[in-house]
CSV table of C-alpha atoms in Angstrom, one decimal:
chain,number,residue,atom,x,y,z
A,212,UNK,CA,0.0,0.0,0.0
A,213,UNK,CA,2.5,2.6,1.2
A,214,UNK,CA,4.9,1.8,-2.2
A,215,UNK,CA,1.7,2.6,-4.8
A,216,UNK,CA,0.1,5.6,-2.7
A,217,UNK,CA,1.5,9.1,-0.8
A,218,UNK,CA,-1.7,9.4,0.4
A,219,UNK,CA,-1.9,8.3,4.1
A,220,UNK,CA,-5.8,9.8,4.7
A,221,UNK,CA,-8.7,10.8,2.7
A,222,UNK,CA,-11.1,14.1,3.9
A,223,UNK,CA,-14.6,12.8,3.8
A,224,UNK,CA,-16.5,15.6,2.3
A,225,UNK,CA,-19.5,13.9,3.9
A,226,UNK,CA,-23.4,13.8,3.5
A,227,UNK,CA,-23.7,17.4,3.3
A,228,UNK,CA,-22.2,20.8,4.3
A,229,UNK,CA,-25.5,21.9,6.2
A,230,UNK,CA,-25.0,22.0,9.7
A,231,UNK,CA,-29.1,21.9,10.1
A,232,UNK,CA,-29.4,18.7,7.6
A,233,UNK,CA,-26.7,16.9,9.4
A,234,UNK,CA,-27.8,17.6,12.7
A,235,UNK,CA,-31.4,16.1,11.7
A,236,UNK,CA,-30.1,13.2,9.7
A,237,UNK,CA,-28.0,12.3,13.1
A,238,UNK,CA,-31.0,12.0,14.9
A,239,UNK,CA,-33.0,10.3,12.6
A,240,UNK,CA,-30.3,7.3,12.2
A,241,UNK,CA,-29.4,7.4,15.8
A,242,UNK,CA,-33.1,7.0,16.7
A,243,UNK,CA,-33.4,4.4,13.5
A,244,UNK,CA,-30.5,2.4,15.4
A,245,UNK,CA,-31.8,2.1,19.0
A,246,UNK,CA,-35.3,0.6,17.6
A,247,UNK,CA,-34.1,-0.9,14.6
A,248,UNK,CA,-30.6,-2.6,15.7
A,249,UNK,CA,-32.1,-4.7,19.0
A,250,UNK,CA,-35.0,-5.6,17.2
A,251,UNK,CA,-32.5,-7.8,14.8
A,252,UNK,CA,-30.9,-9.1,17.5
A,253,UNK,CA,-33.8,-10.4,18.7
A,254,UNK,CA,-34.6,-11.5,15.8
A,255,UNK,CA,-30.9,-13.9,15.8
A,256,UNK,CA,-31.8,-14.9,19.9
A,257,UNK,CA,-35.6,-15.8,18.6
A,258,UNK,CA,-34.0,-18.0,16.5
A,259,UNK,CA,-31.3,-19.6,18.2
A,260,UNK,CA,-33.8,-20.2,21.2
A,261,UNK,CA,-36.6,-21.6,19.8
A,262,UNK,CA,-36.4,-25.5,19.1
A,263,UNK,CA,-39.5,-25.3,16.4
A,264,UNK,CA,-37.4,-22.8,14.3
A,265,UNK,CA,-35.1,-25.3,12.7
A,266,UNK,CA,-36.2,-25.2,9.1
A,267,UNK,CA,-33.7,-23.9,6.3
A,268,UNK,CA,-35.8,-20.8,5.9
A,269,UNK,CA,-35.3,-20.1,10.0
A,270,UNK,CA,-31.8,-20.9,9.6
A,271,UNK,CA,-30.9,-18.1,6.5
A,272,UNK,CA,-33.3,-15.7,8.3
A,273,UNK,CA,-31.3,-15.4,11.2
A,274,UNK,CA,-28.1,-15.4,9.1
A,275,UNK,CA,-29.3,-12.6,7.3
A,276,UNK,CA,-30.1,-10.8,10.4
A,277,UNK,CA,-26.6,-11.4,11.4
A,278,UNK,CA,-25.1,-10.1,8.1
A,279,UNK,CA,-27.1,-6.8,8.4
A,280,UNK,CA,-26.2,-6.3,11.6
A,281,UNK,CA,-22.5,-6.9,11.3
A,282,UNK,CA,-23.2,-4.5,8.0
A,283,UNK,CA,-25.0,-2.0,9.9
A,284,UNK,CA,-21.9,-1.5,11.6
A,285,UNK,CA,-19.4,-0.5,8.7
A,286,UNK,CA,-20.5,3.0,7.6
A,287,UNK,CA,-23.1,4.4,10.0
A,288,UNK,CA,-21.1,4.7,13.7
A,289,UNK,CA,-17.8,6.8,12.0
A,290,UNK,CA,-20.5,8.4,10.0
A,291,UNK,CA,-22.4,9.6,13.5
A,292,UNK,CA,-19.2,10.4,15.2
A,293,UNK,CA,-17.9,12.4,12.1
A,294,UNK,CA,-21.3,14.5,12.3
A,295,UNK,CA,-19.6,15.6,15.5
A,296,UNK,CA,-16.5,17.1,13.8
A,297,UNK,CA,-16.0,19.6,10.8
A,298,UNK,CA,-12.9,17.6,9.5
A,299,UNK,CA,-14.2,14.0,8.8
A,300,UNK,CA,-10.9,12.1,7.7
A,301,UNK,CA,-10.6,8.2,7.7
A,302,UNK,CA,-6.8,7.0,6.9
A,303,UNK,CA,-5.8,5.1,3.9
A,304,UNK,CA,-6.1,1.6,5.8
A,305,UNK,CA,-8.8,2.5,7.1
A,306,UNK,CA,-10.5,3.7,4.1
A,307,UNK,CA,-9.4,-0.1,2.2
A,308,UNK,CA,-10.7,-1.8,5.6
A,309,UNK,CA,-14.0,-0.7,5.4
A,310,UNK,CA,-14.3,-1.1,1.7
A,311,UNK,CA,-13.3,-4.9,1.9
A,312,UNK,CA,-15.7,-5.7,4.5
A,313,UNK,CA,-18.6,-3.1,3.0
A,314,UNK,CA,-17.9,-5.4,-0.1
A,315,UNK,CA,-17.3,-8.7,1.5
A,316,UNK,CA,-20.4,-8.4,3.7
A,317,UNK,CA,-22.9,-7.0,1.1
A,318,UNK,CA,-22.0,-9.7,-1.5
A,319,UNK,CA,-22.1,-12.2,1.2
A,320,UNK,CA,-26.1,-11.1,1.8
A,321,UNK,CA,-26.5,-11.0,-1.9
A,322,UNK,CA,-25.4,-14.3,-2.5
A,323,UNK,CA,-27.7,-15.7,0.5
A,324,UNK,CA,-30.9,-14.0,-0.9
A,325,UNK,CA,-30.0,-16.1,-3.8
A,326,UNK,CA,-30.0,-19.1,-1.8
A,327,UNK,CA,-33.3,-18.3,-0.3
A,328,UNK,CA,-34.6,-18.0,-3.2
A,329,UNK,CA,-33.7,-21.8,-4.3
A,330,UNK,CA,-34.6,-23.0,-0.6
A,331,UNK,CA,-38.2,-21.2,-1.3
A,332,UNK,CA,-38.3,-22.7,-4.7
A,333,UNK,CA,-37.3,-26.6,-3.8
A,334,UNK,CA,-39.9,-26.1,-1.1
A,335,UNK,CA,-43.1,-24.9,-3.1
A,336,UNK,CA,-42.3,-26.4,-6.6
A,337,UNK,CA,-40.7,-29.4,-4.9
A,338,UNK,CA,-42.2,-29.9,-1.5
A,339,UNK,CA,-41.8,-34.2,-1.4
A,340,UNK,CA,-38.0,-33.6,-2.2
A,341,UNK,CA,-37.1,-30.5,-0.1
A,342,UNK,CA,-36.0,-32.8,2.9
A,343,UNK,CA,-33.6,-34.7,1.0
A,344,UNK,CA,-32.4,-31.6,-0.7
A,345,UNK,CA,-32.1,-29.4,2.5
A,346,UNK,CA,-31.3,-31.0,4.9
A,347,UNK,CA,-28.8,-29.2,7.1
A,348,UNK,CA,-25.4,-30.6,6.3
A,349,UNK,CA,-26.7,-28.7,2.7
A,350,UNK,CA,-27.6,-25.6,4.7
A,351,UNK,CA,-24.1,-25.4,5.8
A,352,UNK,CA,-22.3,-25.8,2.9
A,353,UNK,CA,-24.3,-23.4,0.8
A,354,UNK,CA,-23.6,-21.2,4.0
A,355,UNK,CA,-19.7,-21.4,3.5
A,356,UNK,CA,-20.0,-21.0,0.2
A,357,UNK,CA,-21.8,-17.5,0.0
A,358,UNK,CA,-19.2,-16.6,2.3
A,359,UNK,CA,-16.5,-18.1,0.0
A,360,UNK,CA,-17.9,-15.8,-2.5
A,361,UNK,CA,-18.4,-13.1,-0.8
A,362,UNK,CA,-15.0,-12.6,0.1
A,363,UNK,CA,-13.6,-13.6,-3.2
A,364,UNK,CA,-16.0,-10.7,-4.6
A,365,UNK,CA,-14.1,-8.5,-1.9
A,366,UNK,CA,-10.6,-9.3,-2.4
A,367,UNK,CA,-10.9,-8.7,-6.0
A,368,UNK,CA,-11.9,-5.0,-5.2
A,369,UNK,CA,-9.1,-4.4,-2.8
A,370,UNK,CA,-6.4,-5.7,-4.9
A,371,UNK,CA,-7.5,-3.9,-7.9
A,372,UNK,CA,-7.9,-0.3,-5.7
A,373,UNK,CA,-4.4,-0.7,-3.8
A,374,UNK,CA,-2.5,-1.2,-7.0
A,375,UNK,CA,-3.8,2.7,-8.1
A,376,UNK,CA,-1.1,5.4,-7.0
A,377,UNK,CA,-2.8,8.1,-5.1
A,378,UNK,CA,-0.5,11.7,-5.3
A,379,UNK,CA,-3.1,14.2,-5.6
A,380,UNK,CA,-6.0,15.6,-4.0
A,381,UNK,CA,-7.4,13.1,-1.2
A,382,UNK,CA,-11.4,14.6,-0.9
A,383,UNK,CA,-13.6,11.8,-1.0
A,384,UNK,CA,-16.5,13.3,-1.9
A,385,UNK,CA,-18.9,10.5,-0.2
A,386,UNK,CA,-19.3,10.1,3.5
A,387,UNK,CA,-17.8,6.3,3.5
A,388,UNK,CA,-15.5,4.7,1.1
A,389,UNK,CA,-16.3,2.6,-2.0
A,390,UNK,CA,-14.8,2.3,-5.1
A,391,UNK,CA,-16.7,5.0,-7.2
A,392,UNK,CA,-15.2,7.9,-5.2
A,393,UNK,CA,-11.9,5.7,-4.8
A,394,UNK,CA,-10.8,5.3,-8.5
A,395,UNK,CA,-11.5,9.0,-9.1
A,396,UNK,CA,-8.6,10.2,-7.0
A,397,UNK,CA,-6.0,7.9,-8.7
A,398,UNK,CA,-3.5,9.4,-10.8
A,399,UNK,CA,-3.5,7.6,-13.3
A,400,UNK,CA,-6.1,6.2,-16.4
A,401,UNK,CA,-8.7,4.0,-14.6
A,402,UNK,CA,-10.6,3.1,-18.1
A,403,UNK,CA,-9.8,-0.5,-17.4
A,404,UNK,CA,-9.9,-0.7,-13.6
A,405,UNK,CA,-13.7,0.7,-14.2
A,406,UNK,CA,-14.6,-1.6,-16.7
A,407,UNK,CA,-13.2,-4.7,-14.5
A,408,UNK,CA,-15.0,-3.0,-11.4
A,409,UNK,CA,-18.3,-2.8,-13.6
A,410,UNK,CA,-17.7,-6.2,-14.5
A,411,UNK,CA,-16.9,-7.4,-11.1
A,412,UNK,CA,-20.0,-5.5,-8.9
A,413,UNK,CA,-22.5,-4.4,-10.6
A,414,UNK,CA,-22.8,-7.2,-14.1
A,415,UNK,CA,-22.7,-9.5,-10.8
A,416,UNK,CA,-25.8,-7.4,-9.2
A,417,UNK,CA,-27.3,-7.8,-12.2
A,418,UNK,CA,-27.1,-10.7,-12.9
A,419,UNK,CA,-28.5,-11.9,-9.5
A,420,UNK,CA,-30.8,-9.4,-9.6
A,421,UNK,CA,-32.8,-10.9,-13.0
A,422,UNK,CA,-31.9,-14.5,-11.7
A,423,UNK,CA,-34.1,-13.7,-8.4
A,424,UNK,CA,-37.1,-11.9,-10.1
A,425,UNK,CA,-37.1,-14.6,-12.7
A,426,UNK,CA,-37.1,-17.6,-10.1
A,427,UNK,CA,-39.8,-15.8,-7.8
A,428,UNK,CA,-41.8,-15.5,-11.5
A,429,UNK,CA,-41.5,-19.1,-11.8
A,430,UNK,CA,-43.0,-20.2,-8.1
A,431,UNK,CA,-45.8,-18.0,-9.0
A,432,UNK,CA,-46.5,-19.4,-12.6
A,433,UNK,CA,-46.2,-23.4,-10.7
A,434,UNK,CA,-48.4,-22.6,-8.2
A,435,UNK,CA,-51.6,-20.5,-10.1
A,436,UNK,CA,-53.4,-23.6,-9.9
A,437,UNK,CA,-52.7,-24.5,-6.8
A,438,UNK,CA,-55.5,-24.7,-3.5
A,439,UNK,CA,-56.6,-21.0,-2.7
A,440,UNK,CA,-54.5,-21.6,0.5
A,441,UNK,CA,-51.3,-22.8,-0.9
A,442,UNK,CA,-51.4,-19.6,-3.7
A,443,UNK,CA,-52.2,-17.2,-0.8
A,444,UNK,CA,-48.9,-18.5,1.2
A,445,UNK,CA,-46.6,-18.8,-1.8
A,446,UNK,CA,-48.1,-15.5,-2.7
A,447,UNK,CA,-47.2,-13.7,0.5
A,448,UNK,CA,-43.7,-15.4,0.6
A,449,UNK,CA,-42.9,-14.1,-2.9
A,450,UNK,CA,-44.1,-10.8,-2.1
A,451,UNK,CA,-41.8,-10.4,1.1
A,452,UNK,CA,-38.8,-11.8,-0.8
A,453,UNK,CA,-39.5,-9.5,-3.9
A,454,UNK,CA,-39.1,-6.4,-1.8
A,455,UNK,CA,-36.3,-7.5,0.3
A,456,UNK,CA,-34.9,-8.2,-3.5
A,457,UNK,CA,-35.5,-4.6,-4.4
A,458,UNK,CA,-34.5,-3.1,-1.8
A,459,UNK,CA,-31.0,-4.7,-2.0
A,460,UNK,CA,-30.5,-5.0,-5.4
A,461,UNK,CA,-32.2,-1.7,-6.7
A,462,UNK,CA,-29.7,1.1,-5.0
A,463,UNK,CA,-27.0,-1.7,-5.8
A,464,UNK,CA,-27.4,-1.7,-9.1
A,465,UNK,CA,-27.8,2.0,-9.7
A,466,UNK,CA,-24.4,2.7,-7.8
A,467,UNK,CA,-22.7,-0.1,-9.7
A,468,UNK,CA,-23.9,-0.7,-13.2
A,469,UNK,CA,-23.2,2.3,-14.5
A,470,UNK,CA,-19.6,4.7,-15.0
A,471,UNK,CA,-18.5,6.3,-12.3
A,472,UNK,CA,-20.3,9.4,-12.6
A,473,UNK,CA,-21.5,11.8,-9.8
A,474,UNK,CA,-25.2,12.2,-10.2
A,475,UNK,CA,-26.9,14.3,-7.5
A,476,UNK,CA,-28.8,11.3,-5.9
A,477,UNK,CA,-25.7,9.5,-5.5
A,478,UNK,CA,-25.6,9.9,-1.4
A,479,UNK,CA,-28.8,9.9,-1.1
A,480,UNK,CA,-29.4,6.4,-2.6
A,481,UNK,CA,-25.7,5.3,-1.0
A,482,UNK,CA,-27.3,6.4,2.8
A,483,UNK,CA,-30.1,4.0,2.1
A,484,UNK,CA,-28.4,1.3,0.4
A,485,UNK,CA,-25.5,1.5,3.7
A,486,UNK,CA,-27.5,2.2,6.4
A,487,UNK,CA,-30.9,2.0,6.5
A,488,UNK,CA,-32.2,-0.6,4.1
A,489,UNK,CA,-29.7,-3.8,5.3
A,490,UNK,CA,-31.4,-3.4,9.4
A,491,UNK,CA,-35.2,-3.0,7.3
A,492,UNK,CA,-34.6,-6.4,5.6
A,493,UNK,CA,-35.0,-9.3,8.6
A,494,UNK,CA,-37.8,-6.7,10.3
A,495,UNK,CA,-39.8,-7.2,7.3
A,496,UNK,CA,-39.1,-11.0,6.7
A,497,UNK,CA,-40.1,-11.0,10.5
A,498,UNK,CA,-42.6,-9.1,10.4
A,499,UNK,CA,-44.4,-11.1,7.9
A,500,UNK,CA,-43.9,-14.4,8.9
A,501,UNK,CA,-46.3,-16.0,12.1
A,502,UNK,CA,-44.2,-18.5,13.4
A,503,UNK,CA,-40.6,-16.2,13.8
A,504,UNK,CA,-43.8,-13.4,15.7
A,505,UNK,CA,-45.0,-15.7,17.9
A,506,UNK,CA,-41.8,-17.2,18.6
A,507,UNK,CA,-40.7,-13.5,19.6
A,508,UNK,CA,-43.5,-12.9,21.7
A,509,UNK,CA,-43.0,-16.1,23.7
A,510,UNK,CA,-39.4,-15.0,24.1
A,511,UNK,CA,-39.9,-11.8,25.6
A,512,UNK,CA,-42.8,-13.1,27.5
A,513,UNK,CA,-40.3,-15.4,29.8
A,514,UNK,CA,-37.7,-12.3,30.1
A,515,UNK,CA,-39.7,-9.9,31.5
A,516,UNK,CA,-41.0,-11.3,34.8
A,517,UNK,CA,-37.3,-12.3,35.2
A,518,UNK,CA,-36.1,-8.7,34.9
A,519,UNK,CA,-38.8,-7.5,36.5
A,520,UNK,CA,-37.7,-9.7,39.9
């Protein structure tokens, strides 16, 4: 790092220059993160606690809770603290620290909505096989392997972004670090580096993104004449996956498929994607799905009388 760069910090030009604005968007994601944030955890104890919440869907929900979490806490706690201070600066390890895991963490999740996807399919297209094909030694493996991939995805950022000399200006005009606003202070051409990070993030998005929508299309089309009941479940399982889809995938793909280009939604749409949208996701899985509510309630049932001794 230190031979290809004689940059040893970068200034964070931040969400916005408006004292007023970022005073108001401090409290608005401080307050999001004392309701949101223990509301996932719960959601990971609900799991782990309750012995009737063993099947492969109750498994990747809580793992996705656990990714969004652990994401959660990547850009938004320097982001409050630099709120704080007029100079927001983050060093140059620090900077490629929190890109790897930003990267590692979000393609980990997008990798494991694809897998819920096939779980959801194998179980409503393929209900007298989905023992045999889920069964938890399965669930494991596909676990370790969206990891695998997701830090294969990472690592090919990060060696591609510490091979760029960095001599000149060092304003990162972003309030967090990613590669869009990284390969722009390089001194040097980035034509190709683009085109591989295009390539690498957002053809990947893409990609995913179509192969979800497509698959979820597919349940729906085997299942119209299905009982009213089994259409109505499938129907409302689709639905929840579709948005969590969207909401991942959508600010994704307009961050990544595209040039590196400033467009004036850019933070806007990067706030979202980095902060609020990843601790939405298991709330609304949750929040749609009986069993995980109940299971909640039941939990939180037997806690308070002991805290209240």
């Amino acid at each position: 790092m230190e031979q290809n760069s004689t940059v040893t910090e970068f200034i964070l030009l931040g969400l916005t220059k408006s004292p007023e604005i970022q005073l108001l968007v401090f409290v608005l994601i401080f307050s999001f993160y004392l309701i949101v944030l223990p509301g996932n955890l719960l959601i990971i104890a609900t799991i782990r606690s309750d012995p009737t919440l063993t099947a492969p869907l109750y498994f990747f929900l809580g793992n996705l809770a656990f990714l969004d979490a652990s994401y959660a806490f990547i850009v938004a706690p320097k982001m409050l603290v630099d709120f704080l201070y007029e100079k927001k600066t983050i060093s140059y390890q620090g900077c490629i620290t929190q890109l790897f895991f930003l990267h590692f963490l979000g393609a980990g999740e997008m990798f494991l909505l694809v897998v819920m996807a096939v779980d959801r399919y194998i179980a409503i297209c393929q209900p007298l096989r989905y023992a045999t094909f889920m069964n938890r030694q399965v669930c494991y493996m596909l676990l370790l392997a969206l990891w695998v991939g997701g830090f294969a995805h990472s690592i090919v950022q990060v060696a591609l972004i510490v091979r760029l000399p960095f001599c000149g200006s060092n304003q990162l005009d972003n309030f967090f670090c990613d590669v869009p606003q990284i390969i722009k202070l390089a001194c040097t051409d980035t034509f190709v580096v683009e085109l591989l990070m295009v390539s690498n993030s957002g053809l990947l998005t893409l990609l995913c993104f179509l192969g979800l929508l497509t698959s979820y299309a597919v349940i729906l089309f085997r299942v119209r004449g299905s009982s009213s009941e089994g259409k109505s479940k499938a129907l409302s399982t689709c639905t929840t996956h579709v948005i969590i889809v969207f909401l991942m995938f959508g600010p994704a793909i307009f961050i990544y498929t595209r040039p590196f280009r400033t467009f004036p939604a850019d933070k806007v749409i990067a706030l979202f994607h980095t902060v609020i949208f990843p601790l939405l996701n298991p709330v609304i899985y949750t929040l749609r799905n009986q069993e995980v509510k109940a299971s909640m309630r039941k939990l939180v049932n037997r806690q308070v009388p002991c805290g209240a001794e």
